[in-house]
PDB file of C-alpha atoms in Angstrom:
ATOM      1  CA  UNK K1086      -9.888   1.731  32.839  1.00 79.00           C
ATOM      2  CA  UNK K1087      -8.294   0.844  29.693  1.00 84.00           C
ATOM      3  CA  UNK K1088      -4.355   0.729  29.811  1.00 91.00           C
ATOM      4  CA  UNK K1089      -2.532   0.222  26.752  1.00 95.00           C
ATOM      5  CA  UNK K1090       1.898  -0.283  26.754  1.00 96.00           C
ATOM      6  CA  UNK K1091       3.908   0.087  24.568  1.00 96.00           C
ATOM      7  CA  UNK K1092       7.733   0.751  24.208  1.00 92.00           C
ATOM      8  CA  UNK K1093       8.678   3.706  22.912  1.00 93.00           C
ATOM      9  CA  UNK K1094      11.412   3.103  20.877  1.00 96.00           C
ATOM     10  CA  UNK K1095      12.705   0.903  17.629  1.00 97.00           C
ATOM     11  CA  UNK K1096      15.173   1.781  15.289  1.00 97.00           C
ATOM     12  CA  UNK K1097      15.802  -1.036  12.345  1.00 97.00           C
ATOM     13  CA  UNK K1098      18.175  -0.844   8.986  1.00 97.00           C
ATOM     14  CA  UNK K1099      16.469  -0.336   5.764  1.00 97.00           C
ATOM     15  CA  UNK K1100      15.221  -3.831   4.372  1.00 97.00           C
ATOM     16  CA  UNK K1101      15.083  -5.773   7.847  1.00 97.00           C
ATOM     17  CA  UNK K1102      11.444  -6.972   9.486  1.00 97.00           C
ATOM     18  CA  UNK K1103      10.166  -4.145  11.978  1.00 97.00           C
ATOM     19  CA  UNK K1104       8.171  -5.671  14.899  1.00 98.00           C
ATOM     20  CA  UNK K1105       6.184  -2.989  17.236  1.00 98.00           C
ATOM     21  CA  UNK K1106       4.593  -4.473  20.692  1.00 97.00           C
ATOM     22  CA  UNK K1107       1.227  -3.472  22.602  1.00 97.00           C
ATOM     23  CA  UNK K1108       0.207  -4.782  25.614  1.00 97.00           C
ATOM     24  CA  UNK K1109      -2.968  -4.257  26.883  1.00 96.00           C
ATOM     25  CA  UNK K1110      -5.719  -4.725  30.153  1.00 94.00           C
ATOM     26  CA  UNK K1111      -9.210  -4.844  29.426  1.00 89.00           C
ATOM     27  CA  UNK K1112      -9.728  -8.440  28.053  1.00 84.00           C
ATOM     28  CA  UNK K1113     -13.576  -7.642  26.759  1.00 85.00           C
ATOM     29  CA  UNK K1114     -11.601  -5.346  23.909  1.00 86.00           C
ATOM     30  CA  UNK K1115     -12.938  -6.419  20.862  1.00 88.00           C
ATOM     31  CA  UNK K1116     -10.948  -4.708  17.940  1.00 92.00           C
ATOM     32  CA  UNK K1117      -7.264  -3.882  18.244  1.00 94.00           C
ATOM     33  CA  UNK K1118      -5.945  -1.362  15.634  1.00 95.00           C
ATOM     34  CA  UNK K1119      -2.509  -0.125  14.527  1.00 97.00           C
ATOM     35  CA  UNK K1120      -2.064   3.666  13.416  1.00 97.00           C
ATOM     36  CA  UNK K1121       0.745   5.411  11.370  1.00 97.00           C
ATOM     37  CA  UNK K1122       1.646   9.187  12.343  1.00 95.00           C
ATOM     38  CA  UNK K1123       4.064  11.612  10.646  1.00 93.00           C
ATOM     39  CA  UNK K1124       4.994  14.143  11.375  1.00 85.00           C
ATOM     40  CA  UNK K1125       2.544  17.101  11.568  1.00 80.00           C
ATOM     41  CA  UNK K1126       0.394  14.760  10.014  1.00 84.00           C
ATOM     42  CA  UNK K1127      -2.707  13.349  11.439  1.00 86.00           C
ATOM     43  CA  UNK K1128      -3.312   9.726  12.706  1.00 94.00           C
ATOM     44  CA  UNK K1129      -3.584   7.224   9.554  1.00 95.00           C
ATOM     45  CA  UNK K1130      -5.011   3.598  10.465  1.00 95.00           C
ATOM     46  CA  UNK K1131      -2.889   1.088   8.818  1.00 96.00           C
ATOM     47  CA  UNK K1132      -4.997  -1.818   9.857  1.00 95.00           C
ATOM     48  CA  UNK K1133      -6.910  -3.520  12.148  1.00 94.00           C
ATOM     49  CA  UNK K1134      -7.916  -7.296  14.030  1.00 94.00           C
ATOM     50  CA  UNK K1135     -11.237  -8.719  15.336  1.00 92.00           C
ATOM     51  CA  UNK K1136     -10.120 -10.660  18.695  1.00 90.00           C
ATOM     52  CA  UNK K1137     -11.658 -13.520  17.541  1.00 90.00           C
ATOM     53  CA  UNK K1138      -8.715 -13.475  14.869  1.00 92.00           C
ATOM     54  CA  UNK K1139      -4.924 -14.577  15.468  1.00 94.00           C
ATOM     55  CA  UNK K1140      -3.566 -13.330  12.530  1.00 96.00           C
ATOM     56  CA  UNK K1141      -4.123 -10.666   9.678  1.00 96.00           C
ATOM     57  CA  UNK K1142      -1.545 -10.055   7.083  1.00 96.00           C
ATOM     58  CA  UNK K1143      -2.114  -6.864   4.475  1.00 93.00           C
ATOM     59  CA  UNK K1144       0.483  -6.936   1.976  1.00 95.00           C
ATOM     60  CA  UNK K1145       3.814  -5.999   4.140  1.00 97.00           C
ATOM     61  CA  UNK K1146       2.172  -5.929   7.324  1.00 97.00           C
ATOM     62  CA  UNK K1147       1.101  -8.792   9.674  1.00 98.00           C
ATOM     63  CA  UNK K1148      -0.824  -8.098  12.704  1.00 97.00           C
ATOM     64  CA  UNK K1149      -0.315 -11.309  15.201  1.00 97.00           C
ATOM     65  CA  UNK K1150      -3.149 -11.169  18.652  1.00 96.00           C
ATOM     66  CA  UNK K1151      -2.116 -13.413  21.374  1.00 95.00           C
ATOM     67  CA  UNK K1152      -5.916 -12.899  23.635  1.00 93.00           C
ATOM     68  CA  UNK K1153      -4.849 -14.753  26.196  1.00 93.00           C
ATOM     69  CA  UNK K1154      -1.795 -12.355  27.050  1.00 95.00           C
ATOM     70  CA  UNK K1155      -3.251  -9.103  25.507  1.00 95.00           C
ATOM     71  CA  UNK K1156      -0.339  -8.882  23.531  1.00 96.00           C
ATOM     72  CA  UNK K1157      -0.311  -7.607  19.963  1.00 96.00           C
ATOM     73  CA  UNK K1158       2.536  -7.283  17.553  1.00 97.00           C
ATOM     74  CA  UNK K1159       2.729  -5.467  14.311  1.00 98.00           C
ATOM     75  CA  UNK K1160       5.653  -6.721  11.975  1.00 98.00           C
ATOM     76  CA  UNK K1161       6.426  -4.547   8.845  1.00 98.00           C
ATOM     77  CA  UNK K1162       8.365  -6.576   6.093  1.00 98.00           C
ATOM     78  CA  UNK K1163      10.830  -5.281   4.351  1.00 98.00           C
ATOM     79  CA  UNK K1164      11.321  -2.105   6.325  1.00 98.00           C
ATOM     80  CA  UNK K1165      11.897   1.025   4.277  1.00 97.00           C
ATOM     81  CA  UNK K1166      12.758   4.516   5.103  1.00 95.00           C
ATOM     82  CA  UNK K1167       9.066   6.111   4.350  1.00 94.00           C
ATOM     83  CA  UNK K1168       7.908   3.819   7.682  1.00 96.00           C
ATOM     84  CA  UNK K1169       9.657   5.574   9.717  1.00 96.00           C
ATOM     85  CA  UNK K1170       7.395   7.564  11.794  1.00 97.00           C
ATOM     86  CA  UNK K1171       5.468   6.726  15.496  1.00 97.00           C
ATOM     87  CA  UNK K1172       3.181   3.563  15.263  1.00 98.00           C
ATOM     88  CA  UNK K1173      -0.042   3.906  17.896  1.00 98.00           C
ATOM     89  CA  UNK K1174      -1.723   0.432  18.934  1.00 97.00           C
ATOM     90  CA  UNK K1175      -5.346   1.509  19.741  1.00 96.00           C
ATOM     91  CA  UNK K1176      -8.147  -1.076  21.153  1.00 94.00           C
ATOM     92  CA  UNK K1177     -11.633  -0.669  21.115  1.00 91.00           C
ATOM     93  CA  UNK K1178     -15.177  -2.294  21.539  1.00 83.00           C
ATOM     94  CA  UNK K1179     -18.166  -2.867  18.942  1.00 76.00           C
ATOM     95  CA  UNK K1180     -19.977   0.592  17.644  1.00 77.00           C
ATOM     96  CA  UNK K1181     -18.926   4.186  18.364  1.00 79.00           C
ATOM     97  CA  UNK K1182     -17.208   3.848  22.293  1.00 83.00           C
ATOM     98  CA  UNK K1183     -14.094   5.598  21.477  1.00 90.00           C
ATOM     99  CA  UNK K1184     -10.645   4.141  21.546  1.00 92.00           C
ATOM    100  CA  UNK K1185      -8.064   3.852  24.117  1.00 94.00           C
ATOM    101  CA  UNK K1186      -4.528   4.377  22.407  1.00 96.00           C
ATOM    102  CA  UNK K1187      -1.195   3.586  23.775  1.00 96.00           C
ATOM    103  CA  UNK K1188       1.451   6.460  23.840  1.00 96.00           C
ATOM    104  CA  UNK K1189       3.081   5.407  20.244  1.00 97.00           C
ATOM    105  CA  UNK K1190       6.405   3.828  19.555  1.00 98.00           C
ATOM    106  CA  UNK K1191       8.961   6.117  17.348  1.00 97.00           C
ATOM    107  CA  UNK K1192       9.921   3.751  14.428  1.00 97.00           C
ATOM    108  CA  UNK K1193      13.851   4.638  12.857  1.00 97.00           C
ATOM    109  CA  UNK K1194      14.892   3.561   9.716  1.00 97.00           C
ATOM    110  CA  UNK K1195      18.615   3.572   9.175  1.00 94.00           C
ATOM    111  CA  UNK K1196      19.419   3.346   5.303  1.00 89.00           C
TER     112      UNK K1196
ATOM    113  CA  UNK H 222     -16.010  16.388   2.595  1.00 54.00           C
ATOM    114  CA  UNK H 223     -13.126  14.134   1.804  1.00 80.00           C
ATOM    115  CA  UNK H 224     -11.417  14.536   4.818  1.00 93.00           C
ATOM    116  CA  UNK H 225     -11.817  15.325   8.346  1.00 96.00           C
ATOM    117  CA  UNK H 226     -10.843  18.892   8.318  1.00 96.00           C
ATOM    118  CA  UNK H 227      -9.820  21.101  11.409  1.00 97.00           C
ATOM    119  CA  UNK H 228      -9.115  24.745  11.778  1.00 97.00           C
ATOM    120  CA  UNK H 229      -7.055  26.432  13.156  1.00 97.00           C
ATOM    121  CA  UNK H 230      -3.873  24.880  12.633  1.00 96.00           C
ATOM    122  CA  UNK H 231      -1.699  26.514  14.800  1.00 97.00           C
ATOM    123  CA  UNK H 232      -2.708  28.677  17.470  1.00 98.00           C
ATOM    124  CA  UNK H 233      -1.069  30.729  19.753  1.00 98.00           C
ATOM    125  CA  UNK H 234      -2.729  32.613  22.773  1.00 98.00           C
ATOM    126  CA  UNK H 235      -1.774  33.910  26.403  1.00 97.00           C
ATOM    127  CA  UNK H 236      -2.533  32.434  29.807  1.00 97.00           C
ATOM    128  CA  UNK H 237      -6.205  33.370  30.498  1.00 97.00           C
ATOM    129  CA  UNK H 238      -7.661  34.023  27.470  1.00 98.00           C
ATOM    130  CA  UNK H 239     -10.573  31.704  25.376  1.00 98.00           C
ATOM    131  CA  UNK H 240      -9.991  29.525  22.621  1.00 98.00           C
ATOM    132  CA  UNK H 241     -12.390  27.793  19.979  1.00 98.00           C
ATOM    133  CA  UNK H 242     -11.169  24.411  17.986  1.00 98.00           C
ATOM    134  CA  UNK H 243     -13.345  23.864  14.910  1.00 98.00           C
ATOM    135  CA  UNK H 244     -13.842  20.243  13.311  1.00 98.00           C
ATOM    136  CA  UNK H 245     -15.602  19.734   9.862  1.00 98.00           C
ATOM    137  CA  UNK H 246     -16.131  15.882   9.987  1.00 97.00           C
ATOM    138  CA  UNK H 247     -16.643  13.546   6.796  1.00 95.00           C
ATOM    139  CA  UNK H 248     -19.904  14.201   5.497  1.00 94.00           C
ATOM    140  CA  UNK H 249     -22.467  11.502   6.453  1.00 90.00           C
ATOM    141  CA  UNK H 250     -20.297  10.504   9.456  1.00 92.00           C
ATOM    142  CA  UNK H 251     -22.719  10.122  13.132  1.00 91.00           C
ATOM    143  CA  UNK H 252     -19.905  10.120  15.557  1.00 93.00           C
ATOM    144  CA  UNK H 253     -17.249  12.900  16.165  1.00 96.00           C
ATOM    145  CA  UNK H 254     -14.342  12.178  18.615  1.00 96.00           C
ATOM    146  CA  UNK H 255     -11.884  15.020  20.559  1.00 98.00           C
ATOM    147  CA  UNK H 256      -8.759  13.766  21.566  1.00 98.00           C
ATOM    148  CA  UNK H 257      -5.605  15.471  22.918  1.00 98.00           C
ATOM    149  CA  UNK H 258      -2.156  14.768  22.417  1.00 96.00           C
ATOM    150  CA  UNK H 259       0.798  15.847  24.731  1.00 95.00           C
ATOM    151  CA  UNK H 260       4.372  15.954  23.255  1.00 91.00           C
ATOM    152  CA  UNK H 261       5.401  12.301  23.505  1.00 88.00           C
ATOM    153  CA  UNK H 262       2.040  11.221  24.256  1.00 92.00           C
ATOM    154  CA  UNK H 263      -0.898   8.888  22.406  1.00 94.00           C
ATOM    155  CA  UNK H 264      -3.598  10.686  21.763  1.00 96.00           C
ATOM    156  CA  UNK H 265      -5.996  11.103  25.181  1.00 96.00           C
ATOM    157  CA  UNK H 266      -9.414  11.032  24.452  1.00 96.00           C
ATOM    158  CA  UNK H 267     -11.628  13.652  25.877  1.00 98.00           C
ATOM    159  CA  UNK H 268     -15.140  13.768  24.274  1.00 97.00           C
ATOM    160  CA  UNK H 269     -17.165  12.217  21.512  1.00 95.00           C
ATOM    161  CA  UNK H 270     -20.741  12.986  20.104  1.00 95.00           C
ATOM    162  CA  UNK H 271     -23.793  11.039  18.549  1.00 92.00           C
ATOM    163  CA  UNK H 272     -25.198  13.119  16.361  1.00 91.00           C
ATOM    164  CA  UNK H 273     -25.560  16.231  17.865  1.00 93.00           C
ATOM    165  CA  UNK H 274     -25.475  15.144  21.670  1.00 92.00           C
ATOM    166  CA  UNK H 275     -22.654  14.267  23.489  1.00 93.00           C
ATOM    167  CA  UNK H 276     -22.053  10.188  24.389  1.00 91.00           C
ATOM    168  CA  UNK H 277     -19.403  10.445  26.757  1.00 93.00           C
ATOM    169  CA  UNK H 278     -17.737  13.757  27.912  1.00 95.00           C
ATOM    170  CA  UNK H 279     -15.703  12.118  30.734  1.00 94.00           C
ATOM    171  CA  UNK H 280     -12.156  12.946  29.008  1.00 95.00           C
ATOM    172  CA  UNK H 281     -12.324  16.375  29.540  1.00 97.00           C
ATOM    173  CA  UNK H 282     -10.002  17.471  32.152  1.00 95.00           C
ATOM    174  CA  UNK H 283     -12.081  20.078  33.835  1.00 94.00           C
ATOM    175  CA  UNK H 284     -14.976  22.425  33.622  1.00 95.00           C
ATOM    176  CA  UNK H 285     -12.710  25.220  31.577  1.00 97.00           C
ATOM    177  CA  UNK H 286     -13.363  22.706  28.693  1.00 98.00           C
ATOM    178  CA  UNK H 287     -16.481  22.500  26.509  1.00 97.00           C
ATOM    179  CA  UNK H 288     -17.593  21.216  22.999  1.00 98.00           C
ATOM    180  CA  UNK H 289     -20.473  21.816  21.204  1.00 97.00           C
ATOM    181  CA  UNK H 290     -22.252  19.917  17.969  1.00 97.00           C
ATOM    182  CA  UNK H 291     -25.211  22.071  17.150  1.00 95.00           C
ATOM    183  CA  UNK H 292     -26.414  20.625  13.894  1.00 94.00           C
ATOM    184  CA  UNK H 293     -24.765  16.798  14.092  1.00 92.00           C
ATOM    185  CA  UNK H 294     -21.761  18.160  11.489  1.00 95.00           C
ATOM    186  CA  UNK H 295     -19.110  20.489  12.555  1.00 97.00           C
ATOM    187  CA  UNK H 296     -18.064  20.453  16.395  1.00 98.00           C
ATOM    188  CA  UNK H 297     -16.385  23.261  18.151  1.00 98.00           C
ATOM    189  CA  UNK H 298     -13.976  22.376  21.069  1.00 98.00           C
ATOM    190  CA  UNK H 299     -14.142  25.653  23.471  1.00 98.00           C
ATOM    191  CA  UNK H 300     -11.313  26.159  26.136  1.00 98.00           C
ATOM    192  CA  UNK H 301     -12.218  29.034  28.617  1.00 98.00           C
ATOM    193  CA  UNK H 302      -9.484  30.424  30.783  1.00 98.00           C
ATOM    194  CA  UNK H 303      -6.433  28.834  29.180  1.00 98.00           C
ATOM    195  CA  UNK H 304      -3.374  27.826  31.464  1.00 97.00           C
ATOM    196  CA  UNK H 305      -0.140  26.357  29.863  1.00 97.00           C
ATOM    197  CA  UNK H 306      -0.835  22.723  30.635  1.00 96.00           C
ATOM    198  CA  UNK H 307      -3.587  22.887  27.929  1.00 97.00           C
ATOM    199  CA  UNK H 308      -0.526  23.478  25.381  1.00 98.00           C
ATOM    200  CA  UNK H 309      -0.898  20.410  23.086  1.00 97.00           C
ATOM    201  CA  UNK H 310      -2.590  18.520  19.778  1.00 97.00           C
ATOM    202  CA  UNK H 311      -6.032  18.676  19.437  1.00 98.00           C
ATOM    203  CA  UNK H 312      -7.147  16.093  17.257  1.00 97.00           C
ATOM    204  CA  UNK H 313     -10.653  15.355  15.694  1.00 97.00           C
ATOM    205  CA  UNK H 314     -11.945  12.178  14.483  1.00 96.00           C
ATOM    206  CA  UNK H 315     -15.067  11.355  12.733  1.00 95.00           C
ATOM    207  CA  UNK H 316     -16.751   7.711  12.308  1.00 92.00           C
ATOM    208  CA  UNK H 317     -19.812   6.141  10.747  1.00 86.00           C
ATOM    209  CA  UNK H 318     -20.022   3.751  13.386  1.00 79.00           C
ATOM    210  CA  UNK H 319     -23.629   3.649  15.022  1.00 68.00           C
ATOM    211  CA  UNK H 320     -24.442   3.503  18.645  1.00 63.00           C
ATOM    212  CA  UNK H 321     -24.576   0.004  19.058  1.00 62.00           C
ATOM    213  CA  UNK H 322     -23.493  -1.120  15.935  1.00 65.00           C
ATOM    214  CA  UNK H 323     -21.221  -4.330  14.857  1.00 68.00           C
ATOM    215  CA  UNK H 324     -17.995  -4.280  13.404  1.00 77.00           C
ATOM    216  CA  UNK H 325     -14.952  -2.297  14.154  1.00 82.00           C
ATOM    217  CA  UNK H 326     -14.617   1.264  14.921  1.00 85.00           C
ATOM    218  CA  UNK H 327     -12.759   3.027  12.491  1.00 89.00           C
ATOM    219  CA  UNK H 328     -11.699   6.743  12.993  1.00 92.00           C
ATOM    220  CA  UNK H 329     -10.732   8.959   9.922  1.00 94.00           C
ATOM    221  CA  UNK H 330      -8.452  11.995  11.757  1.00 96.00           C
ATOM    222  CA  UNK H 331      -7.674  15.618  10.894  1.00 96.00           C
ATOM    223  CA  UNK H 332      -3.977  16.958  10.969  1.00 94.00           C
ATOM    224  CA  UNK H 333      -4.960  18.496  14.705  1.00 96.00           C
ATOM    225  CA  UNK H 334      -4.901  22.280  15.780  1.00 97.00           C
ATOM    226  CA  UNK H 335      -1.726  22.759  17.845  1.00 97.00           C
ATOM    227  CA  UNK H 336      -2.813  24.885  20.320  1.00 98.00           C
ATOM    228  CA  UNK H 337       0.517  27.244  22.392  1.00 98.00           C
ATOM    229  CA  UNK H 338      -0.610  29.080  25.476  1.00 98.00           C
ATOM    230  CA  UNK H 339       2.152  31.527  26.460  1.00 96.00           C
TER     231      UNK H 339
END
C-alpha cells in the first residue's frame, strides 16, 4: 500500500522560511495535501495540489510537487510562532477513497 | 452543523469493557471517515462510509472493532472488549466528495475522542 515519509522534526527562528518534506510511493496519487494540527485540536487542511500541478502558492505558503520523485515540500514564509505545531502531508486519489497520511513533522518556532 | 462534531472527548475505561465513539458529521456531507491516531503517529485510517454503508472497512485492526451509520448522518465507532493498545485518538472526518467523483478529497475533522483504557 500507500507509504508516506516524512521527518519528524524542524525547529526554525521566528521570521526565517520553514520547509517540511514528504516522500511518498504510490505514483497513481492524484492530490497531495498538507494539514496543520495543534494541540488537542483536530486536523486543519492548510492546502492542497493536483499532480498535474508543480507549484501552488497561498499567501505564505508554497506547496512545490516534484512527480517524478514523489517528493513534496511545503515552505512557510516568514515563519511565526502561531505555526508552530505538527504539519501532516496526506495523498489521495479522485472522489471519496480515503487518505493515506504520513506520521506528521513537529514544527518549533524559536522567537 | 458547522463542524464535524465528536463526543466523547475524553474517555477513560478498564481493560475489557465496551466503548461507543459518536461522530455528528457536517450536514449534507455523503462520506464519513474513522481514523486513529497513536501518540507520535499520523492519523491511521480505519473505516469510511457512503451514505449509510460502509466503502472500505479494511483499517480496522480486528473483529473487537465495529462502526455503524444507520441513517447516512451520525456514525458510532463501537470497540468491544477493550485492551490497552486501543489507547489512542479517534478522529472523525466528514466529506462531500461522491463515489467516483472529480476533484480533490477534502476532509473537515473533529477535535477526536481520546480514548484511555486502564
Amino acid at each position: 500500500g500507500e507509504d508516506v515519509e516524512q521527518s519528524l522534526f524542524l525547529s526554525v527562528r521566528e521570521g526565517d522560511s520553514s520547509v517540511i518534506n514528504c516522500t511518498y510511493t504510490d505514483s497513481s496519487s492524484t492530490y497531495l495535501y498538507w494539514y496543520k494540527q495543534e494541540p488537542g485540536a483536530g486536523l486543519q487542511l492548510l492546502t492542497y495540489i493536483f499532480s498535474n500541478m508543480d507549484m501552488k502558492q497561498d499567501q505564505r505558503l508554497t506547496v512545490l510537487l516534484n512527480k517524478k520523485d514523489k517528493h513534496l515540500s511545503l515552505r512557510i514564509a516568514d515563519t511565526q510562532t502561531g505555526d508552530s505545531a505538527i504539519y501532516f502531508c496526506a495523498v489521495g486519489n479522485s472522489g471519496n477513497t480515503p487518505l493515506v497520511f504520513g506520521k506528521g513533522t513537529r514544527l518549533s518556532v524559536i522567537a | 452543523g458547522a463542524g464535524v462534531s465528536q463526543t466523547p472527548s475524553n474517555k477513560v475505561t478498564e481493560k475489557g469493557k465496551y466503548v461507543e465513539l459518536r461522530c455528528d458529521p457536517i450536514s449534507g456531507h455523503t462520506a464519513l471517515y474513522w481514523y486513529r491516531q497513536s501518540l507520535g503517529q499520523g492519523p491511521e485510517f480505519l473505516i469510511y462510509f457512503q451514505g449509510t454503508g460502509a466503502a472500505d472497512d479494511s483499517g480496522l485492526p480486528n473483529d473487537r472493532f465495529f462502526a455503524v451509520r444507520p441513517e447516512g448522518s451520525v456514525s458510532t465507532l463501537k470497540i468491544q472488549r477493550t485492551e490497552r493498545g486501543d489507547s489512542a485518538v479517534y478522529l472523525c472526518a466528514s466529506s462531500s466528495a461522491g463515489l467516483a467523483g472529480a476533484g480533490a478529497n477534502v476532509l473537515t475533522f473533529g477535535a477526536g475522542s481520546r480514548l484511555t483504557v486502564l
